[in-house]
N, CA, C and O of each residue as an XYZ file, in Angstrom:
704
protein
N       0.890     43.602    -15.137
C       0.395     42.806    -14.020
C       1.314     41.608    -13.807
O       1.696     40.935    -14.764
N       1.655     41.352    -12.595
C       2.503     40.211    -12.257
C       1.754     38.915    -12.515
O       0.537     38.839    -12.347
N       2.503     37.894    -12.927
C       1.898     36.579    -13.144
C       1.540     35.909    -11.829
O       0.918     34.847    -11.832
N       1.914     36.500    -10.716
C       1.689     35.865     -9.421
C       0.710     36.667     -8.571
O       0.751     36.598     -7.343
N      -0.167     37.425     -9.216
C      -1.153     38.168     -8.448
C      -2.513     38.019     -9.100
O      -2.624     37.830    -10.312
N      -3.537     38.108     -8.281
C      -4.889     38.018     -8.797
C      -5.253     36.615     -9.240
O      -4.406     35.727     -9.335
N      -6.535     36.441     -9.506
C      -6.987     35.110     -9.938
C      -6.500     34.795    -11.350
O      -6.223     35.694    -12.144
N      -6.404     33.528    -11.638
C      -6.023     33.067    -12.972
C      -7.262     33.164    -13.855
O      -8.174     32.344    -13.756
N      -7.283     34.170    -14.711
C      -8.448     34.372    -15.587
C      -7.967     34.475    -17.017
O      -7.737     35.566    -17.540
N      -7.824     33.360    -17.618
C      -7.446     33.331    -19.015
C      -7.870     31.996    -19.602
O      -8.303     31.096    -18.882
N      -7.747     31.882    -20.876
C      -8.139     30.648    -21.562
C      -7.158     29.529    -21.262
O      -6.076     29.754    -20.719
N      -7.556     28.329    -21.623
C      -6.656     27.182    -21.502
C      -5.372     27.450    -22.275
O      -4.278     27.197    -21.771
N      -5.498     27.958    -23.486
C      -4.320     28.263    -24.305
C      -3.430     29.288    -23.608
O      -2.206     29.157    -23.600
N      -4.047     30.295    -23.033
C      -3.281     31.322    -22.321
C      -2.557     30.756    -21.111
O      -1.408     31.108    -20.845
N      -3.230     29.880    -20.380
C      -2.592     29.255    -19.212
C      -1.450     28.346    -19.636
O      -0.405     28.316    -18.986
N      -1.643     27.604    -20.724
C      -0.557     26.757    -21.229
C       0.659     27.608    -21.602
O       1.799     27.220    -21.344
N       0.409     28.764    -22.207
C       1.525     29.675    -22.553
C       2.179     30.236    -21.297
O       3.405     30.299    -21.212
N       1.366     30.646    -20.316
C       1.906     31.196    -19.071
C       2.826     30.212    -18.362
O       3.889     30.591    -17.871
N       2.415     28.948    -18.310
C       3.190     27.917    -17.602
C       4.556     27.727    -18.251
O       5.546     27.479    -17.563
N       4.608     27.843    -19.561
C       5.887     27.633    -20.245
C       6.663     28.932    -20.462
O       7.771     28.910    -20.998
N       6.093     30.051    -20.052
C       6.759     31.336    -20.245
C       7.886     31.541    -19.238
O       7.882     30.987    -18.139
N       8.835     32.349    -19.650
C       9.916     32.717    -18.737
C       9.330     33.451    -17.539
O       8.466     34.313    -17.692
N       9.794     33.113    -16.374
C       9.327     33.736    -15.145
C       8.294     32.916    -14.387
O       8.053     33.162    -13.206
N       7.684     31.948    -15.054
C       6.667     31.128    -14.377
C       7.272     30.361    -13.214
O       6.591     30.110    -12.219
N       8.536     29.985    -13.324
C       9.172     29.227    -12.239
C       9.236     30.022    -10.941
O       9.447     29.447     -9.873
N       9.055     31.332    -11.021
C       9.102     32.178     -9.824
C       7.739     32.304     -9.144
O       7.631     32.937     -8.094
N       6.718     31.719     -9.722
C       5.405     31.767     -9.081
C       5.484     31.109     -7.710
O       6.310     30.225     -7.486
N       4.639     31.533     -6.814
C       4.586     30.940     -5.477
C       3.912     29.571     -5.547
O       3.138     29.304     -6.467
N       4.206     28.700     -4.572
C       3.521     27.410     -4.517
C       1.995     27.566     -4.467
O       1.264     26.743     -5.020
N       1.523     28.620     -3.804
C       0.082     28.858     -3.731
C      -0.499     29.154     -5.103
O      -1.604     28.714     -5.422
N       0.240     29.896     -5.916
C      -0.203     30.212     -7.276
C      -0.252     28.936     -8.134
O      -1.195     28.720     -8.895
N       0.774     28.108     -7.992
C       0.786     26.840     -8.729
C      -0.367     25.949     -8.291
O      -0.973     25.266     -9.116
N      -0.672     25.951     -7.002
C      -1.795     25.149     -6.518
C      -3.109     25.696     -7.072
O      -3.993     24.922     -7.436
N      -3.245     27.008     -7.140
C      -4.439     27.612     -7.725
C      -4.607     27.138     -9.175
O      -5.714     26.813     -9.605
N      -3.508     27.105     -9.915
C      -3.552     26.626    -11.291
C      -3.937     25.145    -11.331
O      -4.746     24.741    -12.166
N      -3.373     24.344    -10.449
C      -3.677     22.910    -10.407
C      -5.159     22.682    -10.136
O      -5.790     21.859    -10.799
N      -5.717     23.402     -9.168
C      -7.135     23.260     -8.826
C      -8.006     23.648    -10.022
O      -8.965     22.949    -10.348
N      -7.676     24.749    -10.664
C      -8.417     25.191    -11.846
C      -8.329     24.145    -12.959
O      -9.327     23.841    -13.613
N      -7.139     23.603    -13.167
C      -6.933     22.615    -14.232
C      -7.669     21.313    -13.944
O      -8.237     20.717    -14.859
N      -7.673     20.862    -12.695
C      -8.407     19.651    -12.343
C      -9.901     19.868    -12.600
O     -10.589     18.973    -13.090
N     -10.391     21.052    -12.270
C     -11.791     21.367    -12.554
C     -12.089     21.297    -14.046
O     -13.115     20.746    -14.443
N     -11.207     21.846    -14.877
C     -11.389     21.776    -16.324
C     -11.338     20.352    -16.837
O     -12.099     19.978    -17.729
N     -10.440     19.556    -16.274
C     -10.292     18.154    -16.667
C     -11.587     17.380    -16.381
O     -11.918     16.444    -17.108
N     -12.307     17.759    -15.346
C     -13.494     17.025    -14.926
C     -14.791     17.551    -15.539
O     -15.867     17.032    -15.243
N     -14.701     18.562    -16.381
C     -15.902     19.144    -17.005
C     -16.373     18.278    -18.168
O     -15.740     18.236    -19.223
N     -17.466     17.605    -17.967
C     -17.999     16.702    -18.984
C     -18.617     17.431    -20.170
O     -18.911     16.803    -21.186
N     -18.820     18.741    -20.063
C     -19.372     19.502    -21.179
C     -18.295     19.929    -22.185
O     -18.614     20.507    -23.224
N     -17.030     19.649    -21.882
C     -15.932     19.991    -22.788
C     -15.564     18.789    -23.647
O     -15.794     17.646    -23.252
N     -14.993     19.044    -24.824
C     -14.510     17.924    -25.657
C     -13.392     17.162    -24.945
O     -12.645     17.725    -24.145
N     -13.296     15.877    -25.254
C     -12.285     15.023    -24.615
C     -10.882     15.599    -24.746
O     -10.144     15.642    -23.762
N     -10.504     16.039    -25.928
C      -9.155     16.577    -26.138
C      -8.858     17.770    -25.249
O      -7.739     17.926    -24.761
N      -9.860     18.608    -25.039
C      -9.699     19.781    -24.167
C      -9.524     19.334    -22.717
O      -8.686     19.867    -21.989
N     -10.315     18.362    -22.314
C     -10.203     17.861    -20.944
C      -8.839     17.213    -20.694
O      -8.271     17.358    -19.611
N      -8.324     16.511    -21.674
C      -6.987     15.913    -21.545
C      -5.937     17.018    -21.408
O      -5.012     16.891    -20.606
N      -6.067     18.079    -22.166
C      -5.128     19.204    -22.046
C      -5.199     19.817    -20.653
O      -4.165     20.167    -20.085
N      -6.404     19.955    -20.091
C      -6.531     20.452    -18.720
C      -5.814     19.512    -17.745
O      -5.157     19.965    -16.807
N      -5.945     18.212    -17.970
C      -5.253     17.249    -17.112
C      -3.743     17.397    -17.190
O      -3.055     17.346    -16.171
N      -3.231     17.580    -18.394
C      -1.783     17.797    -18.553
C      -1.347     19.080    -17.860
O      -0.256     19.140    -17.293
N      -2.190     20.103    -17.903
C      -1.875     21.360    -17.217
C      -1.838     21.140    -15.705
O      -0.986     21.702    -15.017
N      -2.763     20.321    -15.186
C      -2.746     19.999    -13.752
C      -1.435     19.311    -13.378
O      -0.850     19.608    -12.336
N      -0.979     18.398    -14.221
C       0.302     17.714    -13.973
C       1.471     18.691    -14.053
O       2.417     18.595    -13.271
N       1.407     19.628    -14.992
C       2.485     20.613    -15.159
C       2.592     21.546    -13.955
O       3.657     22.107    -13.698
N       1.503     21.713    -13.221
C       1.515     22.602    -12.057
C       2.156     21.969    -10.819
O       2.554     22.686     -9.901
N       2.260     20.656    -10.784
C       2.748     19.984     -9.572
C       4.175     20.357     -9.172
O       4.408     20.596     -7.987
N       5.144     20.421    -10.090
C       6.494     20.806     -9.648
C       6.543     22.200     -9.022
O       7.340     22.442     -8.116
N       5.703     23.112     -9.495
C       5.657     24.442     -8.898
C       4.987     24.442     -7.541
O       5.364     25.210     -6.655
N       3.996     23.585     -7.377
C       3.315     23.476     -6.088
C       4.244     22.889     -5.036
O       4.155     23.228     -3.856
N       5.132     22.011     -5.470
C       6.078     21.360     -4.563
C       7.502     21.726     -4.991
O       8.213     20.877     -5.528
N       7.933     22.969     -4.765
C       9.242     23.411     -5.254
C      10.429     22.723     -4.584
O      11.550     22.794     -5.088
N      10.193     22.059     -3.451
C      11.283     21.373     -2.754
C      11.736     20.128     -3.503
O      12.702     19.477     -3.106
N      11.048     19.801     -4.576
C      11.427     18.647     -5.380
C      10.392     17.555     -5.281
O       9.416     17.680     -4.541
N      10.600     16.483     -6.024
C       9.642     15.381     -6.000
C       9.417     14.879     -4.574
O      10.358     14.677     -3.806
N       8.164     14.689     -4.255
C       7.797     14.232     -2.921
C       6.678     13.212     -3.056
O       6.153     12.986     -4.146
N       6.326     12.607     -1.946
C       5.209     11.666     -1.960
C       3.922     12.384     -2.345
O       3.074     11.821     -3.037
N       3.781     13.626     -1.897
C       2.600     14.408     -2.259
C       2.513     14.628     -3.754
O       1.440     14.505     -4.346
N       3.640     14.954     -4.367
C       3.676     15.144     -5.809
C       3.273     13.867     -6.526
O       2.449     13.886     -7.440
N       3.863     12.759     -6.102
C       3.597     11.480     -6.761
C       2.133     11.090     -6.603
O       1.503     10.671     -7.574
N       1.585     11.217     -5.414
C       0.195     10.811     -5.185
C      -0.767     11.706     -5.967
O      -1.728     11.206     -6.551
N      -0.530     13.012     -5.989
C      -1.395     13.895     -6.782
C      -1.273     13.573     -8.268
O      -2.267     13.598     -8.993
N      -0.070     13.275     -8.718
C       0.128     12.894    -10.112
C      -0.612     11.598    -10.425
O      -1.251     11.485    -11.471
N      -0.529     10.629     -9.535
C      -1.235      9.361     -9.723
C      -2.734      9.607     -9.846
O      -3.389      9.017    -10.705
N      -3.280     10.464     -9.002
C      -4.723     10.743     -9.047
C      -5.140     11.318    -10.399
O      -6.117     10.867    -10.998
N      -4.395     12.318    -10.875
C      -4.733     12.948    -12.149
C      -4.582     11.950    -13.288
O      -5.467     11.830    -14.136
N      -3.470     11.241    -13.307
C      -3.217     10.287    -14.390
C      -4.235      9.151    -14.385
O      -4.688      8.729    -15.449
N      -4.603      8.644    -13.199
C      -5.602      7.575    -13.107
C      -6.958      8.075    -13.617
O      -7.677      7.341    -14.295
N      -7.297      9.300    -13.296
C      -8.547      9.871    -13.795
C      -8.521      9.960    -15.319
O      -9.481      9.568    -15.981
N      -7.437     10.467    -15.868
C      -7.331     10.590    -17.325
C      -7.433      9.223    -18.004
O      -8.092      9.083    -19.034
N      -6.787      8.234    -17.430
C      -6.830      6.881    -18.006
C      -8.239      6.307    -17.926
O      -8.729      5.719    -18.890
N      -8.880      6.476    -16.793
C     -10.243      5.947    -16.650
C     -11.200      6.634    -17.621
O     -12.033      5.974    -18.242
N     -11.087      7.933    -17.752
C     -12.022      8.684    -18.588
C     -11.752      8.537    -20.086
O     -12.687      8.473    -20.884
N     -10.461      8.482    -20.468
C     -10.112      8.569    -21.888
C      -9.322      7.377    -22.404
O      -8.953      7.335    -23.577
N      -9.063      6.412    -21.539
C      -8.347      5.216    -21.943
C      -6.845      5.359    -21.806
O      -6.299      6.462    -21.799
N      -6.200      4.222    -21.698
C      -4.737      4.190    -21.600
C      -4.144      4.456    -22.980
O      -4.719      4.089    -24.005
N      -2.985      5.100    -22.979
C      -2.280      5.401    -24.222
C      -0.789      5.422    -23.904
O      -0.296      6.354    -23.268
N      -0.072      4.385    -24.352
C       1.364      4.288    -24.070
C       2.151      5.458    -24.643
O       3.245      5.757    -24.162
N       1.619      6.122    -25.658
C       2.320      7.240    -26.293
C       2.110      8.559    -25.546
O       2.779      9.548    -25.847
N       1.206      8.586    -24.594
C       0.902      9.802    -23.825
C       1.358      9.591    -22.392
O       0.752      8.798    -21.672
N       2.414     10.280    -21.955
C       2.904     10.080    -20.577
C       1.820     10.296    -19.510
O       1.882      9.693    -18.439
N       0.850     11.135    -19.791
C      -0.220     11.379    -18.822
C      -1.200     10.214    -18.751
O      -1.955     10.105    -17.785
N      -1.201      9.331    -19.768
C      -2.172      8.236    -19.823
C      -1.511      6.878    -20.027
O      -2.164      5.944    -20.492
N      -0.256      6.751    -19.695
C       0.478      5.494    -19.829
C       0.247      4.652    -18.572
O       0.812      4.934    -17.516
N      -0.587      3.619    -18.696
C      -0.968      2.800    -17.545
C       0.229      2.077    -16.934
O       0.360      2.043    -15.710
N       1.093      1.504    -17.746
C       2.266      0.794    -17.216
C       3.170      1.735    -16.429
O       3.654      1.380    -15.354
N       3.395      2.917    -16.954
C       4.236      3.901    -16.259
C       3.572      4.348    -14.960
O       4.247      4.546    -13.950
N       2.263      4.505    -14.987
C       1.537      4.891    -13.776
C       1.717      3.851    -12.680
O       2.024      4.193    -11.538
N       1.525      2.583    -13.028
C       1.673      1.515    -12.036
C       3.106      1.424    -11.526
O       3.327      1.213    -10.333
N       4.078      1.583    -12.416
C       5.488      1.549    -11.999
C       5.800      2.700    -11.050
O       6.499      2.507    -10.055
N       5.291      3.892    -11.345
C       5.513      5.045    -10.463
C       4.880      4.816     -9.091
O       5.461      5.166     -8.064
N       3.688      4.228     -9.085
C       3.016      3.957     -7.809
C       3.834      2.986     -6.968
O       4.033      3.211     -5.774
N       4.306      1.912     -7.583
C       5.084      0.926     -6.828
C       6.417      1.511     -6.364
O       6.869      1.223     -5.256
N       7.037      2.319     -7.194
C       8.290      2.972     -6.804
C       8.050      3.897     -5.608
O       8.889      3.983     -4.712
N       6.909      4.585     -5.593
C       6.582      5.476     -4.482
C       6.380      4.708     -3.179
O       6.674      5.220     -2.099
N       5.879      3.485     -3.283
C       5.678      2.686     -2.074
C       7.004      2.326     -1.420
O       7.100      2.237     -0.196
N       8.023      2.120     -2.246
C       9.332      1.790     -1.706
C       9.370      0.435     -1.020
O      10.192      0.205     -0.133
N       8.485     -0.456     -1.429
C       8.456     -1.798     -0.862
C       7.890     -2.736     -1.912
O       7.321     -2.295     -2.911
N       8.045     -4.013     -1.685
C       7.543     -4.991     -2.640
C       6.017     -5.020     -2.611
O       5.386     -4.560     -1.660
N       5.452     -5.564     -3.664
C       4.000     -5.724     -3.717
C       3.514     -6.607     -2.575
O       2.478     -6.341     -1.966
N       4.272     -7.655     -2.294
C       3.875     -8.590     -1.243
C       3.847     -7.899      0.117
O       2.916     -8.097      0.898
N       4.872     -7.085      0.398
C       4.916     -6.364      1.668
C       3.753     -5.392      1.762
O       3.136     -5.266      2.820
N       3.445     -4.704      0.668
C       2.340     -3.754      0.660
C       1.003     -4.438      0.881
O       0.071     -3.829      1.407
N       0.902     -5.705      0.483
C      -0.368     -6.430      0.557
C      -0.621     -7.082      1.909
O      -1.738     -7.528      2.171
N       0.377     -7.148      2.765
C       0.168     -7.796      4.063
C      -0.910     -7.074      4.854
O      -0.969     -5.844      4.846
N      -1.747     -7.814      5.524
C      -2.807     -7.176      6.313
C      -2.229     -6.256      7.375
O      -1.180     -6.527      7.959
N      -2.928     -5.181      7.606
C      -2.482     -4.208      8.588
C      -3.442     -4.150      9.763
O      -3.689     -3.079     10.318
N      -3.980     -5.296     10.141
C      -4.975     -5.357     11.202
C      -4.479     -4.870     12.550
O      -5.273     -4.395     13.363
N      -3.211     -4.976     12.797
C      -2.655     -4.569     14.084
C      -1.960     -3.216     14.007
O      -1.008     -2.971     14.747
N      -2.413     -2.351     13.140
C      -1.721     -1.090     12.902
C      -1.636     -0.209     14.139
O      -0.680      0.554     14.280
N      -2.611     -0.295     15.037
C      -2.597      0.568     16.229
C      -1.412      0.267     17.146
O      -0.972      1.139     17.896
N      -0.904     -0.938     17.091
C       0.217     -1.313     17.947
C       1.573     -1.098     17.298
O       2.603     -1.390     17.906
N       1.586     -0.595     16.082
C       2.850     -0.405     15.370
C       3.532      0.894     15.780
O       2.873      1.826     16.241
N       4.846      0.957     15.615
C       5.540      2.229     15.851
C       5.025      3.292     14.868
O       4.545      2.969     13.781
N       5.133      4.537     15.264
C       4.627      5.659     14.470
C       5.152      5.621     13.031
O       4.389      5.850     12.092
N       6.429      5.339     12.849
C       7.029      5.315     11.516
C       6.343      4.276     10.628
O       6.107      4.522      9.445
N       6.027      3.125     11.197
C       5.366      2.065     10.438
C       3.926      2.462     10.097
O       3.434      2.168      9.008
N       3.255      3.138     11.045
C       1.905      3.640     10.778
C       1.918      4.623      9.605
O       1.063      4.561      8.721
N       2.884      5.513      9.608
C       2.983      6.490      8.523
C       3.255      5.800      7.193
O       2.740      6.214      6.154
N       4.056      4.758      7.230
C       4.349      3.989      6.015
C       3.080      3.330      5.468
O       2.840      3.330      4.261
N       2.263      2.764      6.385
C       0.999      2.153      5.974
C       0.050      3.207      5.393
O      -0.700      2.923      4.459
N       0.086      4.391      5.934
C      -0.757      5.470      5.404
C      -0.327      5.836      3.986
O      -1.166      6.102      3.126
N       0.977      5.848      3.746
C       1.481      6.100      2.397
C       0.993      5.019      1.433
O       0.570      5.320      0.317
N       1.053      3.765      1.869
C       0.569      2.658      1.034
C      -0.906      2.876      0.719
O      -1.316      2.789     -0.438
N      -1.699      3.157      1.740
C      -3.139      3.366      1.542
C      -3.396      4.523      0.587
O      -4.199      4.388     -0.336
N      -2.731      5.658      0.789
C      -2.956      6.825     -0.062
C      -2.539      6.563     -1.507
O      -3.216      6.996     -2.439
N      -1.438      5.865     -1.690
C      -0.964      5.558     -3.040
C      -1.921      4.608     -3.741
O      -2.314      4.845     -4.883
N      -2.297      3.531     -3.058
C      -3.181      2.547     -3.673
C      -4.584      3.105     -3.888
O      -5.238      2.764     -4.873
N      -5.048      3.950     -2.989
C      -6.363      4.575     -3.168
C      -6.388      5.461     -4.407
O      -7.407      5.541     -5.094
N      -5.281      6.120     -4.692
C      -5.213      6.977     -5.878
C      -5.326      6.159     -7.164
O      -5.698      6.694     -8.209
N      -5.007      4.859     -7.092
C      -5.089      3.978     -8.260
C      -6.492      3.407     -8.501
O      -6.740      2.826     -9.558
N      -7.388      3.557     -7.565
C      -8.723      2.949     -7.688
C      -9.399      3.192     -9.040
O     -10.009      2.262     -9.568
N      -9.324      4.387     -9.625
C     -10.015      4.590    -10.904
C      -9.560      3.659    -12.031
O     -10.332      3.392    -12.952
N      -8.331      3.167    -11.975
C      -7.845      2.327    -13.075
C      -7.959      0.835    -12.792
O      -7.688      0.029    -13.682
N      -8.344      0.449    -11.605
C      -8.399     -0.972    -11.271
C      -9.293     -1.784    -12.207
O      -8.921     -2.900    -12.570
N     -10.450     -1.272    -12.610
C     -11.274     -2.065    -13.538
C     -10.606     -2.279    -14.903
O     -11.007     -3.175    -15.646
N      -9.613     -1.486    -15.238
C      -8.943     -1.609    -16.530
C      -7.857     -2.674    -16.534
O      -7.378     -3.071    -17.596
N      -7.472     -3.134    -15.361
C      -6.380     -4.094    -15.270
C      -6.861     -5.484    -15.635
O      -7.916     -5.932    -15.186
N      -6.085     -6.146    -16.444
C      -6.397     -7.528    -16.810
C      -5.814     -8.450    -15.743
O      -4.917     -8.059    -14.997
N      -6.324     -9.660    -15.676
C      -5.824    -10.627    -14.696
C      -4.309    -10.698    -14.759
O      -3.719    -10.882    -15.824
N      -3.693    -10.548    -13.591
C      -2.255    -10.685    -13.496
C      -1.485     -9.401    -13.715
O      -0.269     -9.381    -13.523
N      -2.155     -8.321    -14.112
C      -1.438     -7.080    -14.391
C      -0.845     -6.444    -13.144
O       0.225     -5.840    -13.207
N      -1.519     -6.571    -12.028
C      -1.087     -5.848    -10.840
C      -1.330     -6.682     -9.593
O      -2.043     -6.240     -8.692
N      -0.748     -7.892     -9.520
C      -0.973     -8.703     -8.325
C      -0.192     -8.125     -7.146
O       1.016     -7.903     -7.240
N      -0.876     -7.888     -6.060
C      -0.223     -7.336     -4.880
C      -0.059     -8.354     -3.766
O       0.744     -8.152     -2.855
N      -0.799     -9.430     -3.828
C      -0.797    -10.318     -2.671
C       0.027    -11.582     -2.867
O      -0.021    -12.485     -2.032
N       0.786    -11.661     -3.961
C       1.619    -12.816     -4.189
C       0.860    -14.014     -4.720
O       1.468    -15.048     -4.996
N      -0.456    -13.906     -4.871
C      -1.271    -15.038     -5.309
C      -1.322    -15.155     -6.820
O      -1.743    -16.181     -7.353
N      -0.902    -14.122     -7.504
C      -1.039    -14.107     -8.947
C      -2.381    -13.547     -9.383
O      -2.594    -13.290    -10.568
N      -3.296    -13.354     -8.422
C      -4.589    -12.746     -8.746
C      -4.426    -11.227     -8.741
O      -3.678    -10.693     -7.922
N      -5.111    -10.530     -9.637
C      -4.999     -9.073     -9.635
C      -5.689     -8.480     -8.419
O      -6.585     -9.089     -7.834
N      -5.265     -7.303     -8.056
C      -5.875     -6.580     -6.964
C      -7.026     -5.786     -7.546
O      -6.811     -4.936     -8.410
N      -8.238     -6.043     -7.093
C      -9.421     -5.339     -7.579
C      -9.948     -4.426     -6.495
O      -9.579     -4.545     -5.327
N     -10.816     -3.510     -6.896
C     -11.341     -2.505     -5.967
C     -11.957     -3.138     -4.724
O     -11.850     -2.566     -3.639
N     -12.582     -4.273     -4.842
C     -13.220     -4.895     -3.695
C     -12.278     -5.661     -2.797
O     -12.702     -6.212     -1.782
N     -11.008     -5.704     -3.153
C     -10.049     -6.505     -2.400
C      -8.829     -5.654     -2.062
O      -7.716     -5.952     -2.497
N      -9.042     -4.602     -1.288
C      -7.962     -3.704     -0.919
C      -7.001     -4.400      0.035
O      -7.438     -4.963      1.040
N      -5.708     -4.375     -0.255
C      -4.760     -5.139      0.551
C      -4.379     -4.498      1.870
O      -3.761     -5.159      2.705
N      -4.720     -3.247      2.091
C      -4.339     -2.603      3.349
C      -5.541     -1.968      3.999
O      -5.421     -1.375      5.071
């Protein structure tokens, strides 16, 4: 049976082996997305042990390059941020685990924005009058920052100031 046909019906261990097996890189983006969806579901199952759920989260992250074969994209980064933020919120930050490294997550988010924190924090009240390109840029900011919401309560004062005030950005104070 081809690895790219039929539903993914195997254990977590089997899926982890499949992803690292020779030939997995030839899977279709749709197949990788199917794996990502399945893995996110496993990551969110509260009836599983924490370690198992973390492994499902890592599998979801491992599926992203296959889902986006054209290379790293904003979609890849935002989906990665969502999974990593969920893992950090549920299981805590861990600098030794790339999937749960809070500092790396925040750095990746800011790099994806491609602008300074201060620029990202400026009010966007007049967005309807902006050129299309600027509107799309604001949407990227919103999508990136929204993906970080699960980890905002974990940030200590000053960890992630976006508005230039030195105050941290909290869930109730969205800058865009």
